[in-house]
Short mmCIF file of N, CA and C in Angstrom, two decimals:
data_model
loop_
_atom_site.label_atom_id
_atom_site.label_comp_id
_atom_site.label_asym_id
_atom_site.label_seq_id
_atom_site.Cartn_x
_atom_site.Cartn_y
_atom_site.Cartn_z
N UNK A 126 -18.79 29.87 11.70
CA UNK A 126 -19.96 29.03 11.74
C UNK A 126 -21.16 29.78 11.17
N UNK A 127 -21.31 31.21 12.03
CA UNK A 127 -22.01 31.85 10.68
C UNK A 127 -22.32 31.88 9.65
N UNK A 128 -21.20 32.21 9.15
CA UNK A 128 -20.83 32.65 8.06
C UNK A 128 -21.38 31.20 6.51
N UNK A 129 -21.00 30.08 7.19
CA UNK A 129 -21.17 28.78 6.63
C UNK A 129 -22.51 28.39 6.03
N UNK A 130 -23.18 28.81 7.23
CA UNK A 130 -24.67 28.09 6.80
C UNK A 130 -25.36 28.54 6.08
N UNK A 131 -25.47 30.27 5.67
CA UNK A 131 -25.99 30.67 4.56
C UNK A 131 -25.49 30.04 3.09
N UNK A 132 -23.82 30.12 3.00
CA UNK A 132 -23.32 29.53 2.36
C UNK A 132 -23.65 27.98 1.75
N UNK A 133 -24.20 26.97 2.78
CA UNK A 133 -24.47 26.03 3.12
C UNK A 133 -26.13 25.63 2.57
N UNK A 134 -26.63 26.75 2.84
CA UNK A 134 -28.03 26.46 2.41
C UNK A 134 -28.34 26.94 0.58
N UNK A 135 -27.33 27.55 0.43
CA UNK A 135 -27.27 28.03 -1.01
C UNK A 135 -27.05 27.17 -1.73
N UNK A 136 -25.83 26.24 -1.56
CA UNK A 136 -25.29 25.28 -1.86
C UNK A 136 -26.70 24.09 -2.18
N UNK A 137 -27.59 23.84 -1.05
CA UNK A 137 -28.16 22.70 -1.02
C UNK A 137 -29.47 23.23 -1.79
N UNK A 138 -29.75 24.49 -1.73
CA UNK A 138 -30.67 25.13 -3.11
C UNK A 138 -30.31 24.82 -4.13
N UNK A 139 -29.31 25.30 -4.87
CA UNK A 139 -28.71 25.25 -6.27
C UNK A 139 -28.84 23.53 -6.39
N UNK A 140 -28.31 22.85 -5.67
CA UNK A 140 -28.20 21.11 -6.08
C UNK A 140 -29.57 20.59 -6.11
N UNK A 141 -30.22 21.40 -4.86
CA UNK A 141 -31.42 20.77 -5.61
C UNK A 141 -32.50 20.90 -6.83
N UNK A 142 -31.98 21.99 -6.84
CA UNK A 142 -33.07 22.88 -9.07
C UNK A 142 -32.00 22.34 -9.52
N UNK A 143 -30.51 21.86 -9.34
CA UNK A 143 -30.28 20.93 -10.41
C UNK A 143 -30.80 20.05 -10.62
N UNK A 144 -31.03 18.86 -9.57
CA UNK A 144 -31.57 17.85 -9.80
C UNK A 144 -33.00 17.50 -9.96
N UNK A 145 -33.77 18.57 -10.05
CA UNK A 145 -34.83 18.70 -10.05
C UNK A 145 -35.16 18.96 -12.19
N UNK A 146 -33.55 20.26 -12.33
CA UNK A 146 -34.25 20.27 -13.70
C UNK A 146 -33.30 19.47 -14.89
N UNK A 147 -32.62 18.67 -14.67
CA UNK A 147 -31.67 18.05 -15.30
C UNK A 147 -31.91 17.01 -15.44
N UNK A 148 -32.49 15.96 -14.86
CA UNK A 148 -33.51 14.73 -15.36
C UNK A 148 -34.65 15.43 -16.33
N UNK A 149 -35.10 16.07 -16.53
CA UNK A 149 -36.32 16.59 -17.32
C UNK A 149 -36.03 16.91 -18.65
N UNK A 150 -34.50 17.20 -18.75
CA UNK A 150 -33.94 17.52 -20.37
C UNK A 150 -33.07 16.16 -20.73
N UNK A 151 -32.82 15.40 -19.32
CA UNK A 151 -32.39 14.08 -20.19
C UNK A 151 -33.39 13.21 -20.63
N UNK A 152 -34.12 13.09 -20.48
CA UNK A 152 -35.57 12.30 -20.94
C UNK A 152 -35.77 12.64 -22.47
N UNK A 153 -35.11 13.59 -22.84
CA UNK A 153 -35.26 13.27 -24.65
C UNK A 153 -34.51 11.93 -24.82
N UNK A 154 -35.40 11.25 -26.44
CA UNK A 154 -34.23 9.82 -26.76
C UNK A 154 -33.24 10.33 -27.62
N UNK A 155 -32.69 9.38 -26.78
CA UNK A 155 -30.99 9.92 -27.64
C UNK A 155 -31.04 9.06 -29.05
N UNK A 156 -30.24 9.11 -30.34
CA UNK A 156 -30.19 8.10 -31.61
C UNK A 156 -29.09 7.19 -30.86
N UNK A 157 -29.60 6.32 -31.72
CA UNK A 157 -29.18 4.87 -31.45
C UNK A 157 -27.80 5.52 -32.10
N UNK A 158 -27.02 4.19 -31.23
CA UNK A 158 -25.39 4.58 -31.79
C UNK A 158 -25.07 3.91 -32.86
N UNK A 159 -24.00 4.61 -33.23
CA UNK A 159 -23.89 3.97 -34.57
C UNK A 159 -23.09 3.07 -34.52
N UNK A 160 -22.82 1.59 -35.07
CA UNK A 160 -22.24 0.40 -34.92
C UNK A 160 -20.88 0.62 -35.66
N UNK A 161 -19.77 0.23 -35.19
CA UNK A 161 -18.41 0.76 -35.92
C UNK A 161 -18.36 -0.46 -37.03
N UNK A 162 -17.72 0.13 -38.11
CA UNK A 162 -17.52 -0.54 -39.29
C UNK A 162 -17.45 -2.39 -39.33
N UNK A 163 -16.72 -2.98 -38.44
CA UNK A 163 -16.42 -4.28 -38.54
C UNK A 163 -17.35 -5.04 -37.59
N UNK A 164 -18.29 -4.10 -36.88
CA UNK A 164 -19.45 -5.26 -36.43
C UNK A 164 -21.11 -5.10 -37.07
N UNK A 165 -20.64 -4.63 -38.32
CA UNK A 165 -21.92 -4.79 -39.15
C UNK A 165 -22.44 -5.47 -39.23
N UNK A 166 -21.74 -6.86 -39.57
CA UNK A 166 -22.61 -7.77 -39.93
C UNK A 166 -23.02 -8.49 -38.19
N UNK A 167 -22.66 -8.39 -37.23
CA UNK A 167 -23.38 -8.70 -35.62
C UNK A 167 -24.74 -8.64 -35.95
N UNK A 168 -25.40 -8.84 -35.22
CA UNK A 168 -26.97 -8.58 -34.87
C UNK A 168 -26.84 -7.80 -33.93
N UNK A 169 -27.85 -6.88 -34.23
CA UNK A 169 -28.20 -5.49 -33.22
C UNK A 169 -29.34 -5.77 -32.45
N UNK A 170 -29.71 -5.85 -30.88
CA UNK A 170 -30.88 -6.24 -29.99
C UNK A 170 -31.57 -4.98 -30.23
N UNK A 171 -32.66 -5.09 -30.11
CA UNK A 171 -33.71 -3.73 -29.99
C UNK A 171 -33.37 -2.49 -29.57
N UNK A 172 -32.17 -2.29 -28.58
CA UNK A 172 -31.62 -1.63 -27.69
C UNK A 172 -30.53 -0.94 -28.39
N UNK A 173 -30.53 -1.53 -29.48
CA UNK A 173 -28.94 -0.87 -30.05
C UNK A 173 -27.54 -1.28 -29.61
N UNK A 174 -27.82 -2.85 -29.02
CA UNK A 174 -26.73 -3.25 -28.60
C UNK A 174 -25.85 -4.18 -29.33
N UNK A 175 -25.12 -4.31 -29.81
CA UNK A 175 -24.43 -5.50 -30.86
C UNK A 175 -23.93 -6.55 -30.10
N UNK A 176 -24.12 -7.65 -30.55
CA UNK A 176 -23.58 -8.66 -30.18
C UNK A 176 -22.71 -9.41 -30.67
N UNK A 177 -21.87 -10.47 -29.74
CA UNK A 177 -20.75 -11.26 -30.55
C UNK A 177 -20.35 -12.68 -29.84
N UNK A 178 -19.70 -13.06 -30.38
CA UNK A 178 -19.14 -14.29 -30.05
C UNK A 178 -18.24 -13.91 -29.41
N UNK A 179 -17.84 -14.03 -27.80
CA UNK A 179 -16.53 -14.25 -27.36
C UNK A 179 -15.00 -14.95 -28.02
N UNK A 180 -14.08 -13.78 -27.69
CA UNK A 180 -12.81 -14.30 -28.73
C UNK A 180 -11.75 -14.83 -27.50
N UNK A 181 -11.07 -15.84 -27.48
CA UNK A 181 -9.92 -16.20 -26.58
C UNK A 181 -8.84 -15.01 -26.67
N UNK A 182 -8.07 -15.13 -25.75
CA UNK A 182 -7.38 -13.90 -25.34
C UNK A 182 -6.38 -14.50 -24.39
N UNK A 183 -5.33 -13.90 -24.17
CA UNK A 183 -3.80 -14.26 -23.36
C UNK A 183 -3.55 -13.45 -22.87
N UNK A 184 -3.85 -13.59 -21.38
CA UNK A 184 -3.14 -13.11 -20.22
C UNK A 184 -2.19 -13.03 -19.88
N UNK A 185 -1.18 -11.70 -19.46
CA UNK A 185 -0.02 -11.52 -18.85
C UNK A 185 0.01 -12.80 -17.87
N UNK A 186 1.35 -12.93 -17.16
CA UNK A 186 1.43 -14.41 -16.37
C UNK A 186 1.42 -13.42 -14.90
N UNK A 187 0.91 -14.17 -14.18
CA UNK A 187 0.87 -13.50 -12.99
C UNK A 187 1.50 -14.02 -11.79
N UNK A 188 2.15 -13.50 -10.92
CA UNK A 188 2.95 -13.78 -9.86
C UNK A 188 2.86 -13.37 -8.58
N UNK A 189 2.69 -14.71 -7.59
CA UNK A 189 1.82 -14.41 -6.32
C UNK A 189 2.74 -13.71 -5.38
N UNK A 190 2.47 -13.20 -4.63
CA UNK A 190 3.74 -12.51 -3.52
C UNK A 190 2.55 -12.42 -2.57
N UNK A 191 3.48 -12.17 -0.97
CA UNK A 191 3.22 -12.10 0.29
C UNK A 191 3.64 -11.04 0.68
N UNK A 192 2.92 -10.66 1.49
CA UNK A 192 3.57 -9.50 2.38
C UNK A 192 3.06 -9.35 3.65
N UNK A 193 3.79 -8.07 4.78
CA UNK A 193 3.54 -8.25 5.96
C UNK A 193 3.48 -6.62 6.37
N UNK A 194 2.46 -6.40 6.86
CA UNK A 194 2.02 -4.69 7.18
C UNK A 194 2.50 -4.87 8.53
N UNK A 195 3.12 -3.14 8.83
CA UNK A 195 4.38 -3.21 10.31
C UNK A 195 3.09 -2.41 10.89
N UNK A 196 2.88 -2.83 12.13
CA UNK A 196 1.93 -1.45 12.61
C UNK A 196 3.18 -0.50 13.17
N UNK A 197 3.19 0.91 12.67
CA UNK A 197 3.77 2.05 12.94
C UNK A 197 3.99 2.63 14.09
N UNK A 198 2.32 2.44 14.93
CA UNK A 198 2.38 3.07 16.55
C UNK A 198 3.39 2.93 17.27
N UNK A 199 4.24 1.52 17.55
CA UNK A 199 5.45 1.11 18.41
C UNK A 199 6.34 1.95 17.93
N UNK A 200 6.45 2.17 16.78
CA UNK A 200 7.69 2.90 16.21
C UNK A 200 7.57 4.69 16.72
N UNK A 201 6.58 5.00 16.72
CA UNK A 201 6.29 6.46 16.83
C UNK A 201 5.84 6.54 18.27
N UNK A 202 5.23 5.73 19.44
CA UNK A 202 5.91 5.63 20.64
C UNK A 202 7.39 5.29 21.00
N UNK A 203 8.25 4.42 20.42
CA UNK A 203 9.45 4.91 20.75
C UNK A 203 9.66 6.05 20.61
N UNK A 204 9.58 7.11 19.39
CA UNK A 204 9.96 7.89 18.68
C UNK A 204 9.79 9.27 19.76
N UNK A 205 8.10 9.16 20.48
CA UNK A 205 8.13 10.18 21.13
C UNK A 205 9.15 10.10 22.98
N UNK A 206 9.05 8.90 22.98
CA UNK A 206 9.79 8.34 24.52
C UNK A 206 11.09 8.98 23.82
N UNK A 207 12.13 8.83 23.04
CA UNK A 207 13.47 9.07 23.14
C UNK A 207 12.97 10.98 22.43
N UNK A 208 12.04 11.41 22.00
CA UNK A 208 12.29 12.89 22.30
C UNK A 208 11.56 13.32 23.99
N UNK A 209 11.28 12.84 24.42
CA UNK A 209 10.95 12.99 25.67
C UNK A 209 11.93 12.88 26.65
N UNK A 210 12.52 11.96 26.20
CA UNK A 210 13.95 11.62 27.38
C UNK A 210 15.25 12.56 26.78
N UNK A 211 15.22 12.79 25.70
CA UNK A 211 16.44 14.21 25.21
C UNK A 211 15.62 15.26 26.04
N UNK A 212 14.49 15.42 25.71
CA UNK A 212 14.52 17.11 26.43
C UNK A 212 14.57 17.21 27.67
N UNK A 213 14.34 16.24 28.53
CA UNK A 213 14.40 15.71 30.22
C UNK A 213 16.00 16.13 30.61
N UNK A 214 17.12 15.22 29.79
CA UNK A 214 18.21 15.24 29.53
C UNK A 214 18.70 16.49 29.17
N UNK A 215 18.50 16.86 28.50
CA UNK A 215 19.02 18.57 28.18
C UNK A 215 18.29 19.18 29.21
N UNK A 216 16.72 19.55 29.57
CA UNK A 216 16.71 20.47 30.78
C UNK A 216 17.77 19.94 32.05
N UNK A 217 18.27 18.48 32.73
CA UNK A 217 18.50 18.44 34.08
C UNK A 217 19.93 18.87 33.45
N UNK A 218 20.35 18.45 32.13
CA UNK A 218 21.56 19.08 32.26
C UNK A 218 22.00 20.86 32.53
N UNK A 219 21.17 21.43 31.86
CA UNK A 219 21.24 22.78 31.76
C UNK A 219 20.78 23.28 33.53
N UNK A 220 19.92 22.93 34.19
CA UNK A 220 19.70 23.22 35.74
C UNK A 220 20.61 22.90 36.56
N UNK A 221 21.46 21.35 36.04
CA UNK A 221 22.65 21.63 36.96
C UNK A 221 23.70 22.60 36.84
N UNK A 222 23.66 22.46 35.40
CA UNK A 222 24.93 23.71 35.14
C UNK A 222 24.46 25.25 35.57
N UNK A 223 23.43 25.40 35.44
CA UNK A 223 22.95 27.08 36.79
C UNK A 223 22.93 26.63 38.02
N UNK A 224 22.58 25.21 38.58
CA UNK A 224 23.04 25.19 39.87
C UNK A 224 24.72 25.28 40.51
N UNK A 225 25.20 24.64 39.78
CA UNK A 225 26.44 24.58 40.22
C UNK A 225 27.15 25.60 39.86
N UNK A 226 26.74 26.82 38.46
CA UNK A 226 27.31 27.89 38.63
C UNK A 226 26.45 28.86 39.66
N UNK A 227 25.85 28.32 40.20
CA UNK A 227 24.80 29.73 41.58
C UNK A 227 25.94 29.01 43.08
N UNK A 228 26.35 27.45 42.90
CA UNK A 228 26.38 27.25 43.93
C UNK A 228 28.15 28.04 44.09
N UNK A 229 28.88 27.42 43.00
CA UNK A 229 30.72 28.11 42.75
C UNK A 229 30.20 29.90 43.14
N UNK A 230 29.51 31.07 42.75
CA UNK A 230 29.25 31.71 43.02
C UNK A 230 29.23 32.55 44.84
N UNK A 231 28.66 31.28 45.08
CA UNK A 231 27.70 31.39 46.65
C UNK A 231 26.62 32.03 46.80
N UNK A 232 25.67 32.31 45.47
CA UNK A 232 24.33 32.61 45.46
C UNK A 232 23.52 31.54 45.41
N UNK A 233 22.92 31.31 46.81
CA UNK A 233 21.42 30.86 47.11
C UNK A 233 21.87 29.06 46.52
N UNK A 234 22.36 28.44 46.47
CA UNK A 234 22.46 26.98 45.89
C UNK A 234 23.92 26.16 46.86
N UNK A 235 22.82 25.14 47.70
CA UNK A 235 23.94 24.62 48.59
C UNK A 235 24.61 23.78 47.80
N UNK A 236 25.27 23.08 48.34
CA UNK A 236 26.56 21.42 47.71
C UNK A 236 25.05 20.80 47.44
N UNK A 237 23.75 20.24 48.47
CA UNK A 237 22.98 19.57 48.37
C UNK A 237 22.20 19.82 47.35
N UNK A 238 22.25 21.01 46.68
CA UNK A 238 21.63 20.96 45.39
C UNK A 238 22.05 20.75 44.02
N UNK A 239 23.40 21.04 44.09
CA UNK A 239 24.04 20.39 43.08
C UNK A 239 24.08 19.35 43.14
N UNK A 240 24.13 18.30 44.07
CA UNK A 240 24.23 16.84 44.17
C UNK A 240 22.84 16.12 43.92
N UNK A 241 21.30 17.34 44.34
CA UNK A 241 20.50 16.69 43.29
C UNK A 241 20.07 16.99 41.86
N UNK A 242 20.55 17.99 41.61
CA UNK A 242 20.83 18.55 40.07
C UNK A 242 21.78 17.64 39.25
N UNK A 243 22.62 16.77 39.55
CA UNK A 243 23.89 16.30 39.43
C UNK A 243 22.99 14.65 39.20
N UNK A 244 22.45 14.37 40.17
CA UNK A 244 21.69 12.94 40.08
C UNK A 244 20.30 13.16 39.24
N UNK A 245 19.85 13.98 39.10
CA UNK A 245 18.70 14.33 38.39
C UNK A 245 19.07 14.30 36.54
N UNK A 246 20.58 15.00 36.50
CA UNK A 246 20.76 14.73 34.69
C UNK A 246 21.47 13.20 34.49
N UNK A 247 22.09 12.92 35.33
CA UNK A 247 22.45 11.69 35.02
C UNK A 247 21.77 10.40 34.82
N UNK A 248 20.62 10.73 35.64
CA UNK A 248 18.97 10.23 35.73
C UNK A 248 18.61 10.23 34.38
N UNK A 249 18.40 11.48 33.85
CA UNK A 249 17.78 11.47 32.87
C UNK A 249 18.80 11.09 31.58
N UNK A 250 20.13 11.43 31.72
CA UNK A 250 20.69 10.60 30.90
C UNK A 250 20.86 9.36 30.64
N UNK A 251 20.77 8.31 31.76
CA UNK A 251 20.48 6.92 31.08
C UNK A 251 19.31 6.70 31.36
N UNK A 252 17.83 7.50 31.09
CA UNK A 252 16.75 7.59 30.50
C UNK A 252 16.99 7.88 29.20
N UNK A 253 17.82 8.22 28.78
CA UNK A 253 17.91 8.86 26.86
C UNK A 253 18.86 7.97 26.18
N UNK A 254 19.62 6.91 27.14
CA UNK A 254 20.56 5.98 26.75
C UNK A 254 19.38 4.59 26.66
N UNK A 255 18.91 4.64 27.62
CA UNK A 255 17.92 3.38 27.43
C UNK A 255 16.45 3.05 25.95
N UNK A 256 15.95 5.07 25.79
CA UNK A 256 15.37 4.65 25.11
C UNK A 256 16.22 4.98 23.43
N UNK A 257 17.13 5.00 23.41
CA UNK A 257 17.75 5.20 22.31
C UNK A 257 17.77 3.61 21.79
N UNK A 258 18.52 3.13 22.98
CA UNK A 258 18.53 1.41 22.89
C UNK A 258 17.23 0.46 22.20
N UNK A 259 16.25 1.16 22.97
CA UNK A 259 14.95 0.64 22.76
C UNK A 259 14.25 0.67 21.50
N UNK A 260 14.64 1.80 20.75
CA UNK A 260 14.57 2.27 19.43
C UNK A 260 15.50 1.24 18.27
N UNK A 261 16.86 0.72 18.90
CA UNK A 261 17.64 0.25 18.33
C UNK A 261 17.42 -0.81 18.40
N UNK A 262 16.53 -1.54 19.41
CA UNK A 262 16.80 -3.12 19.48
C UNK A 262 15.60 -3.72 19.03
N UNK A 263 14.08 -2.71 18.76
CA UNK A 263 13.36 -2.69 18.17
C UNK A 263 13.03 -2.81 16.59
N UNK A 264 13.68 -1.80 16.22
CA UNK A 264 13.47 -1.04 14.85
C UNK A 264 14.65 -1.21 14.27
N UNK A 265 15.96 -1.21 14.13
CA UNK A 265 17.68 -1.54 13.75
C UNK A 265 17.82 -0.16 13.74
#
């Protein structure tokens, strides 16, 4: 942020002696342009502008179409719900499998914790079955 505003004020120096001295050298008159060969005979306005008669002209054919803008958000809330429910799903799976290898062991993990380690991934597995669905019945 420091660093910026010196930067910042330099910036708004320099733009402004541009614009200060660059209108002052365009103010010379420029020569009138020169009229290309085949609108010689036009009339030229004071201005140096040539004039003409409008010529008919043929347009490509044009073809109407419809369309329909998807709003995205639904799609990218599913999107984060089914990575939310995989990683739910992979952690209860992986905690039961250290519970139930602490409990086969007999370190520190009763039957009652495997049985809620056990209901906790299965939990979260048809949480990751549902929003997979949801994704599918939504979006194809």
């Amino acid at each position: 942020m420091k660093k910026s505003l010196p930067l910042f004020l330099l910036g708004l120096v320099i733009g402004g002696a541009a614009v200060w001295i660059l209108p002052r050298h365009s103010r010379e008159p420029a020569a009138a342009p020169a009229a290309p060969d085949e609108d010689k005979d036009k009339p030229v306005t004071g201005s140096g502008i040539a004039t003409a008669s409008p010529r008919p002209i043929t347009l490509a054919p044009e073809a109407e179409g419809y369309g329909r803008v998807i709003d995205p958000a639904p799609l990218v809330a599913l999107a984060s719900d089914l990575a939310a429910a995989r990683a739910a799903a992979d952690a209860s799976a992986a905690e039961l499998e250290r519970t139930r290898a602490l409990h086969e062991r007999g370190d520190n993990a009763s039957q009652q914790a495997v049985e809620a380690a056990r209901a906790a991934a299965l939990r979260d597995a048809s949480q990751l079955v549902a929003a997979q669905a949801r994704l599918t019945a939504g979006w194809g």
